[in-house]
PDB file of C-alpha atoms in Angstrom:
ATOM      1  CA  MET A   1     -14.264  19.377  -3.597  1.00 52.00           C
ATOM      2  CA  ALA A   2     -14.525  17.308  -6.762  1.00 60.00           C
ATOM      3  CA  GLU A   3     -16.773  14.280  -6.749  1.00 76.00           C
ATOM      4  CA  ILE A   4     -14.579  11.241  -6.152  1.00 84.00           C
ATOM      5  CA  ILE A   5     -15.746   7.641  -6.195  1.00 85.00           C
ATOM      6  CA  VAL A   6     -14.038   4.278  -5.979  1.00 88.00           C
ATOM      7  CA  ILE A   7     -14.110   2.522  -9.332  1.00 85.00           C
ATOM      8  CA  PRO A   8     -15.679  -0.890  -8.615  1.00 87.00           C
ATOM      9  CA  ASN A   9     -14.930  -4.389  -9.807  1.00 84.00           C
ATOM     10  CA  GLN A  10     -11.973  -3.942 -12.093  1.00 83.00           C
ATOM     11  CA  GLN A  11      -8.247  -4.562 -11.961  1.00 86.00           C
ATOM     12  CA  THR A  12      -6.523  -1.194 -11.673  1.00 85.00           C
ATOM     13  CA  PRO A  13      -4.330  -0.194 -14.635  1.00 87.00           C
ATOM     14  CA  LYS A  14      -0.606   0.432 -14.207  1.00 90.00           C
ATOM     15  CA  VAL A  15       0.370   4.004 -13.359  1.00 89.00           C
ATOM     16  CA  PRO A  16       3.516   5.288 -15.110  1.00 87.00           C
ATOM     17  CA  GLU A  17       6.490   6.199 -12.963  1.00 86.00           C
ATOM     18  CA  ILE A  18       7.211   9.902 -12.458  1.00 89.00           C
ATOM     19  CA  GLU A  19      10.122  11.217 -14.521  1.00 89.00           C
ATOM     20  CA  ASP A  20      10.233  14.854 -13.355  1.00 91.00           C
ATOM     21  CA  ILE A  21       9.149  15.081  -9.706  1.00 90.00           C
ATOM     22  CA  GLU A  22       9.163  18.918  -9.546  1.00 90.00           C
ATOM     23  CA  LEU A  23       6.959  19.201 -12.628  1.00 91.00           C
ATOM     24  CA  PHE A  24       4.710  16.483 -11.218  1.00 90.00           C
ATOM     25  CA  PHE A  25       4.105  18.456  -7.995  1.00 90.00           C
ATOM     26  CA  PHE A  26       3.523  21.677  -9.939  1.00 88.00           C
ATOM     27  CA  GLN A  27       0.958  20.058 -12.258  1.00 87.00           C
ATOM     28  CA  ASN A  28      -0.855  17.853  -9.729  1.00 87.00           C
ATOM     29  CA  ILE A  29      -0.870  19.640  -6.357  1.00 88.00           C
ATOM     30  CA  LYS A  30      -4.619  20.404  -6.458  1.00 87.00           C
ATOM     31  CA  GLN A  31      -5.577  16.850  -7.440  1.00 87.00           C
ATOM     32  CA  LEU A  32      -3.237  15.385  -4.832  1.00 91.00           C
ATOM     33  CA  GLN A  33      -4.900  17.459  -2.100  1.00 90.00           C
ATOM     34  CA  GLU A  34      -8.384  16.447  -3.308  1.00 90.00           C
ATOM     35  CA  PHE A  35      -7.296  12.818  -3.300  1.00 92.00           C
ATOM     36  CA  LYS A  36      -5.907  13.075   0.241  1.00 92.00           C
ATOM     37  CA  ASP A  37      -9.053  14.883   1.448  1.00 92.00           C
ATOM     38  CA  TYR A  38     -11.153  12.072  -0.003  1.00 92.00           C
ATOM     39  CA  ALA A  39      -8.982   9.377   1.616  1.00 93.00           C
ATOM     40  CA  CYS A  40      -9.540  11.048   4.989  1.00 92.00           C
ATOM     41  CA  THR A  41     -13.286  10.391   4.606  1.00 91.00           C
ATOM     42  CA  ARG A  42     -12.729   6.644   4.197  1.00 91.00           C
ATOM     43  CA  PHE A  43     -13.011   5.208   7.687  1.00 90.00           C
ATOM     44  CA  ASP A  44     -13.211   1.737   6.131  1.00 91.00           C
ATOM     45  CA  ALA A  45      -9.692   1.779   4.648  1.00 93.00           C
ATOM     46  CA  ALA A  46      -6.041   1.865   5.716  1.00 94.00           C
ATOM     47  CA  GLY A  47      -4.783   2.802   2.266  1.00 96.00           C
ATOM     48  CA  LEU A  48      -6.142   4.002  -1.057  1.00 95.00           C
ATOM     49  CA  ALA A  49      -4.343   4.007  -4.418  1.00 94.00           C
ATOM     50  CA  ALA A  50      -4.994   6.959  -6.709  1.00 91.00           C
ATOM     51  CA  ASN A  51      -5.883   4.754  -9.657  1.00 90.00           C
ATOM     52  CA  GLN A  52      -8.728   3.174  -7.639  1.00 90.00           C
ATOM     53  CA  VAL A  53     -10.723   6.416  -7.772  1.00 89.00           C
ATOM     54  CA  SER A  54     -12.130   8.868 -10.276  1.00 82.00           C
ATOM     55  CA  LEU A  55     -11.951  12.646 -10.038  1.00 74.00           C
ATOM     56  CA  ASN A  56     -14.537  14.611 -12.048  1.00 62.00           C
ATOM     57  CA  ASP A  57     -15.350  11.577 -14.205  1.00 56.00           C
ATOM     58  CA  TYR A  58     -11.838  11.107 -15.548  1.00 61.00           C
ATOM     59  CA  ARG A  59      -9.153   8.686 -14.449  1.00 64.00           C
ATOM     60  CA  PHE A  60      -6.794  10.158 -11.870  1.00 69.00           C
ATOM     61  CA  MET A  61      -3.577   8.464 -12.939  1.00 76.00           C
ATOM     62  CA  VAL A  62      -0.936   9.850 -10.625  1.00 83.00           C
ATOM     63  CA  ARG A  63       1.458   7.554  -8.871  1.00 89.00           C
ATOM     64  CA  ALA A  64       0.334   8.142  -5.305  1.00 91.00           C
ATOM     65  CA  PHE A  65      -1.531   6.515  -2.478  1.00 94.00           C
ATOM     66  CA  ALA A  66      -2.818   7.708   0.858  1.00 93.00           C
ATOM     67  CA  PHE A  67      -1.815   5.676   3.897  1.00 94.00           C
ATOM     68  CA  LYS A  68      -3.454   5.763   7.339  1.00 93.00           C
ATOM     69  CA  ARG A  69      -1.326   5.437  10.474  1.00 90.00           C
ATOM     70  CA  PHE A  70      -2.434   5.691  14.073  1.00 86.00           C
ATOM     71  CA  TYR A  71      -0.622   8.002  16.458  1.00 83.00           C
ATOM     72  CA  ASP A  72      -1.964   7.893  20.026  1.00 76.00           C
ATOM     73  CA  GLN A  73      -5.285   6.493  18.713  1.00 77.00           C
ATOM     74  CA  GLU A  74      -5.667   9.354  16.232  1.00 83.00           C
ATOM     75  CA  ALA A  75      -5.858   8.415  12.569  1.00 85.00           C
ATOM     76  CA  VAL A  76      -3.458  10.408  10.397  1.00 91.00           C
ATOM     77  CA  TRP A  77      -3.526  10.061   6.611  1.00 94.00           C
ATOM     78  CA  ARG A  78      -0.244  10.540   4.756  1.00 93.00           C
ATOM     79  CA  LEU A  79       0.164  11.010   1.026  1.00 94.00           C
ATOM     80  CA  ILE A  80       2.805   8.711  -0.479  1.00 95.00           C
ATOM     81  CA  ILE A  81       4.044   9.721  -3.944  1.00 95.00           C
ATOM     82  CA  ASP A  82       6.024   7.576  -6.398  1.00 94.00           C
ATOM     83  CA  PRO A  83       6.406   4.693  -3.924  1.00 96.00           C
ATOM     84  CA  VAL A  84       8.907   1.940  -4.670  1.00 96.00           C
ATOM     85  CA  ILE A  85       9.349  -1.200  -2.599  1.00 97.00           C
ATOM     86  CA  THR A  86      13.093  -1.823  -2.805  1.00 97.00           C
ATOM     87  CA  GLU A  87      13.186  -4.960  -0.640  1.00 94.00           C
ATOM     88  CA  TYR A  88      10.740  -7.588   0.579  1.00 94.00           C
ATOM     89  CA  ILE A  89      11.935  -8.777   3.998  1.00 90.00           C
ATOM     90  CA  GLY A  90      11.016 -11.853   5.978  1.00 84.00           C
ATOM     91  CA  ILE A  91       8.730 -14.800   5.529  1.00 84.00           C
ATOM     92  CA  LYS A  92       6.078 -14.571   2.816  1.00 88.00           C
ATOM     93  CA  GLU A  93       2.569 -15.689   3.778  1.00 88.00           C
ATOM     94  CA  ILE A  94      -0.778 -15.874   2.027  1.00 91.00           C
ATOM     95  CA  LYS A  95      -3.092 -13.116   3.279  1.00 92.00           C
ATOM     96  CA  CYS A  96      -6.763 -12.327   2.663  1.00 91.00           C
ATOM     97  CA  GLU A  97      -7.385  -8.598   2.361  1.00 93.00           C
ATOM     98  CA  GLY A  98     -10.452  -6.452   1.994  1.00 92.00           C
ATOM     99  CA  CYS A  99     -10.417  -3.943  -0.847  1.00 94.00           C
ATOM    100  CA  LEU A 100     -12.695  -1.002  -1.632  1.00 92.00           C
ATOM    101  CA  THR A 101     -12.534  -1.962  -5.315  1.00 92.00           C
ATOM    102  CA  TRP A 102     -13.841  -5.483  -4.655  1.00 91.00           C
ATOM    103  CA  LYS A 103     -16.724  -4.878  -2.244  1.00 88.00           C
ATOM    104  CA  GLY A 104     -17.882  -8.074  -0.525  1.00 88.00           C
ATOM    105  CA  LYS A 105     -14.877 -10.030  -1.795  1.00 92.00           C
ATOM    106  CA  VAL A 106     -11.283 -10.563  -0.681  1.00 92.00           C
ATOM    107  CA  ILE A 107      -7.933 -10.311  -2.400  1.00 93.00           C
ATOM    108  CA  VAL A 108      -5.731 -13.341  -1.755  1.00 93.00           C
ATOM    109  CA  ALA A 109      -2.040 -12.480  -2.080  1.00 94.00           C
ATOM    110  CA  GLU A 110       1.418 -13.470  -0.930  1.00 94.00           C
ATOM    111  CA  ARG A 111       2.828 -10.801   1.411  1.00 95.00           C
ATOM    112  CA  SER A 112       6.191 -10.351   3.126  1.00 92.00           C
ATOM    113  CA  ARG A 113       6.226  -9.473   6.804  1.00 89.00           C
ATOM    114  CA  ALA A 114       8.297  -6.324   6.185  1.00 92.00           C
ATOM    115  CA  VAL A 115       9.268  -4.053   3.278  1.00 96.00           C
ATOM    116  CA  ARG A 116      11.925  -1.422   2.671  1.00 96.00           C
ATOM    117  CA  VAL A 117      10.584   1.531   0.670  1.00 97.00           C
ATOM    118  CA  ASN A 118      11.489   4.778  -1.089  1.00 97.00           C
ATOM    119  CA  TYR A 119       8.928   7.539  -1.665  1.00 96.00           C
ATOM    120  CA  TYR A 120       8.197  11.270  -1.781  1.00 95.00           C
ATOM    121  CA  ASN A 121       5.862  12.912   0.727  1.00 92.00           C
ATOM    122  CA  GLU A 122       3.259  15.533  -0.163  1.00 88.00           C
ATOM    123  CA  ILE A 123       5.750  18.409   0.026  1.00 88.00           C
ATOM    124  CA  GLY A 124       8.314  16.685  -2.171  1.00 90.00           C
ATOM    125  CA  GLU A 125      10.748  15.388   0.455  1.00 93.00           C
ATOM    126  CA  HIS A 126      12.396  12.120  -0.596  1.00 95.00           C
ATOM    127  CA  THR A 127      12.593   9.251   1.889  1.00 97.00           C
ATOM    128  CA  ILE A 128      14.927   6.340   1.152  1.00 98.00           C
ATOM    129  CA  GLY A 129      15.093   2.914   2.792  1.00 97.00           C
ATOM    130  CA  GLU A 130      12.311   3.262   5.372  1.00 96.00           C
ATOM    131  CA  ILE A 131      11.139  -0.079   6.800  1.00 95.00           C
ATOM    132  CA  TYR A 132       7.481  -0.945   7.428  1.00 95.00           C
ATOM    133  CA  LYS A 133       6.474  -4.080   9.327  1.00 92.00           C
ATOM    134  CA  GLY A 134       3.380  -6.184   9.875  1.00 90.00           C
ATOM    135  CA  PHE A 135       0.040  -4.684   8.872  1.00 93.00           C
ATOM    136  CA  GLU A 136       1.636  -1.493   7.525  1.00 95.00           C
ATOM    137  CA  ALA A 137       3.913  -3.581   5.283  1.00 95.00           C
ATOM    138  CA  GLN A 138       0.841  -5.421   4.045  1.00 96.00           C
ATOM    139  CA  VAL A 139      -0.866  -2.113   3.173  1.00 97.00           C
ATOM    140  CA  TRP A 140       2.232  -0.949   1.266  1.00 97.00           C
ATOM    141  CA  GLN A 141       2.309  -4.161  -0.759  1.00 97.00           C
ATOM    142  CA  HIS A 142      -1.437  -4.020  -1.461  1.00 96.00           C
ATOM    143  CA  GLU A 143      -1.442  -0.389  -2.632  1.00 96.00           C
ATOM    144  CA  THR A 144       1.770  -0.555  -4.689  1.00 96.00           C
ATOM    145  CA  ASN A 145       0.303  -3.583  -6.465  1.00 95.00           C
ATOM    146  CA  HIS A 146      -2.667  -1.369  -7.406  1.00 94.00           C
ATOM    147  CA  LEU A 147      -0.297   1.317  -8.718  1.00 94.00           C
ATOM    148  CA  ASN A 148       1.772  -1.226 -10.639  1.00 94.00           C
ATOM    149  CA  GLY A 149      -1.303  -2.818 -12.217  1.00 92.00           C
ATOM    150  CA  VAL A 150      -0.632  -6.218 -10.651  1.00 93.00           C
ATOM    151  CA  GLU A 151      -3.591  -8.499 -11.280  1.00 91.00           C
ATOM    152  CA  GLU A 152      -4.787  -9.839  -7.945  1.00 89.00           C
ATOM    153  CA  GLN A 153      -6.555 -13.094  -7.102  1.00 91.00           C
ATOM    154  CA  VAL A 154     -10.088 -12.089  -6.075  1.00 92.00           C
ATOM    155  CA  GLU A 155     -12.205 -14.597  -4.129  1.00 89.00           C
ATOM    156  CA  GLU A 156     -15.550 -14.717  -2.341  1.00 88.00           C
ATOM    157  CA  ARG A 157     -15.458 -13.551   1.286  1.00 80.00           C
ATOM    158  CA  SER A 158     -15.938 -17.164   2.416  1.00 82.00           C
ATOM    159  CA  PHE A 159     -12.375 -17.992   1.240  1.00 79.00           C
ATOM    160  CA  ILE A 160     -10.388 -19.412   4.181  1.00 76.00           C
ATOM    161  CA  GLU A 161      -7.027 -17.789   4.831  1.00 75.00           C
ATOM    162  CA  PRO A 162      -4.217 -20.310   5.477  1.00 74.00           C
ATOM    163  CA  LYS A 163      -2.864 -20.453   9.031  1.00 76.00           C
ATOM    164  CA  PRO A 164       0.245 -18.352   9.679  1.00 73.00           C
ATOM    165  CA  ILE A 165       3.599 -20.095   9.493  1.00 73.00           C
ATOM    166  CA  SER A 166       4.612 -21.333  12.949  1.00 79.00           C
ATOM    167  CA  VAL A 167       8.346 -21.352  13.649  1.00 82.00           C
ATOM    168  CA  GLY A 168      10.277 -21.784  16.912  1.00 86.00           C
ATOM    169  CA  ARG A 169      12.795 -19.084  17.868  1.00 86.00           C
ATOM    170  CA  ASN A 170      15.764 -21.435  17.449  1.00 90.00           C
ATOM    171  CA  ASP A 171      14.470 -23.167  14.316  1.00 87.00           C
ATOM    172  CA  LYS A 172      16.032 -22.538  10.928  1.00 85.00           C
ATOM    173  CA  CYS A 173      14.265 -19.567   9.340  1.00 84.00           C
ATOM    174  CA  PRO A 174      11.821 -20.628   6.597  1.00 80.00           C
ATOM    175  CA  CYS A 175      12.902 -17.715   4.356  1.00 79.00           C
ATOM    176  CA  GLY A 176      15.991 -19.732   3.327  1.00 77.00           C
ATOM    177  CA  SER A 177      18.671 -17.508   4.896  1.00 83.00           C
ATOM    178  CA  ASN A 178      20.185 -20.434   6.918  1.00 86.00           C
ATOM    179  CA  LEU A 179      19.966 -18.252  10.055  1.00 86.00           C
ATOM    180  CA  LYS A 180      17.993 -19.036  13.185  1.00 86.00           C
ATOM    181  CA  TYR A 181      14.506 -17.536  13.101  1.00 83.00           C
ATOM    182  CA  LYS A 182      15.266 -15.286  16.119  1.00 84.00           C
ATOM    183  CA  ASN A 183      18.186 -13.706  14.203  1.00 86.00           C
ATOM    184  CA  CYS A 184      16.291 -13.307  10.956  1.00 83.00           C
ATOM    185  CA  CYS A 185      12.586 -12.856  10.147  1.00 79.00           C
ATOM    186  CA  LEU A 186      11.442 -12.736  13.794  1.00 77.00           C
ATOM    187  CA  LEU A 187      13.041  -9.268  13.879  1.00 73.00           C
ATOM    188  CA  TYR A 188      10.320  -8.060  11.480  1.00 69.00           C
ATOM    189  CA  ILE A 189       7.245  -9.057  13.454  1.00 66.00           C
TER     190      ILE A 189
END
């Protein structure tokens, strides 16, 4: 396997969107597998964007990230290719997140409680409109920001995360929908 390392202490550059998905798979299948194999060795991460790492001393600029899910306590890494968040759902809150790029620091970012996404899997199947909630939604937002070159707010680990928004079930939802919380963003917790 190629030597892969996380590129430290820098904002990740934007990765171009894929225009020809079949050509992309044909040209990048070996690198995609190496990237996924490397992600599987990272027990300290729930996601890893391709532009956070180097392969053979050159920038690996494919629009992909590996995402860890847990099925019956077993960690399973999935390769997500050309991900697009089509909808941010629910209340947005400030979150502090660890990041392999910023060792010993935290990223402070506004995150929605759920997201609707489109993507290709590692064999080229297209998924449209899948919803991720909670921590998984947070991982999707974090990693797609890496891919899109979004500059993140990086703080010392001592930064104090704001308390979560507290809303009663029958209160008006803070997202601005004019619905009761129980009929709106509570559905995405």
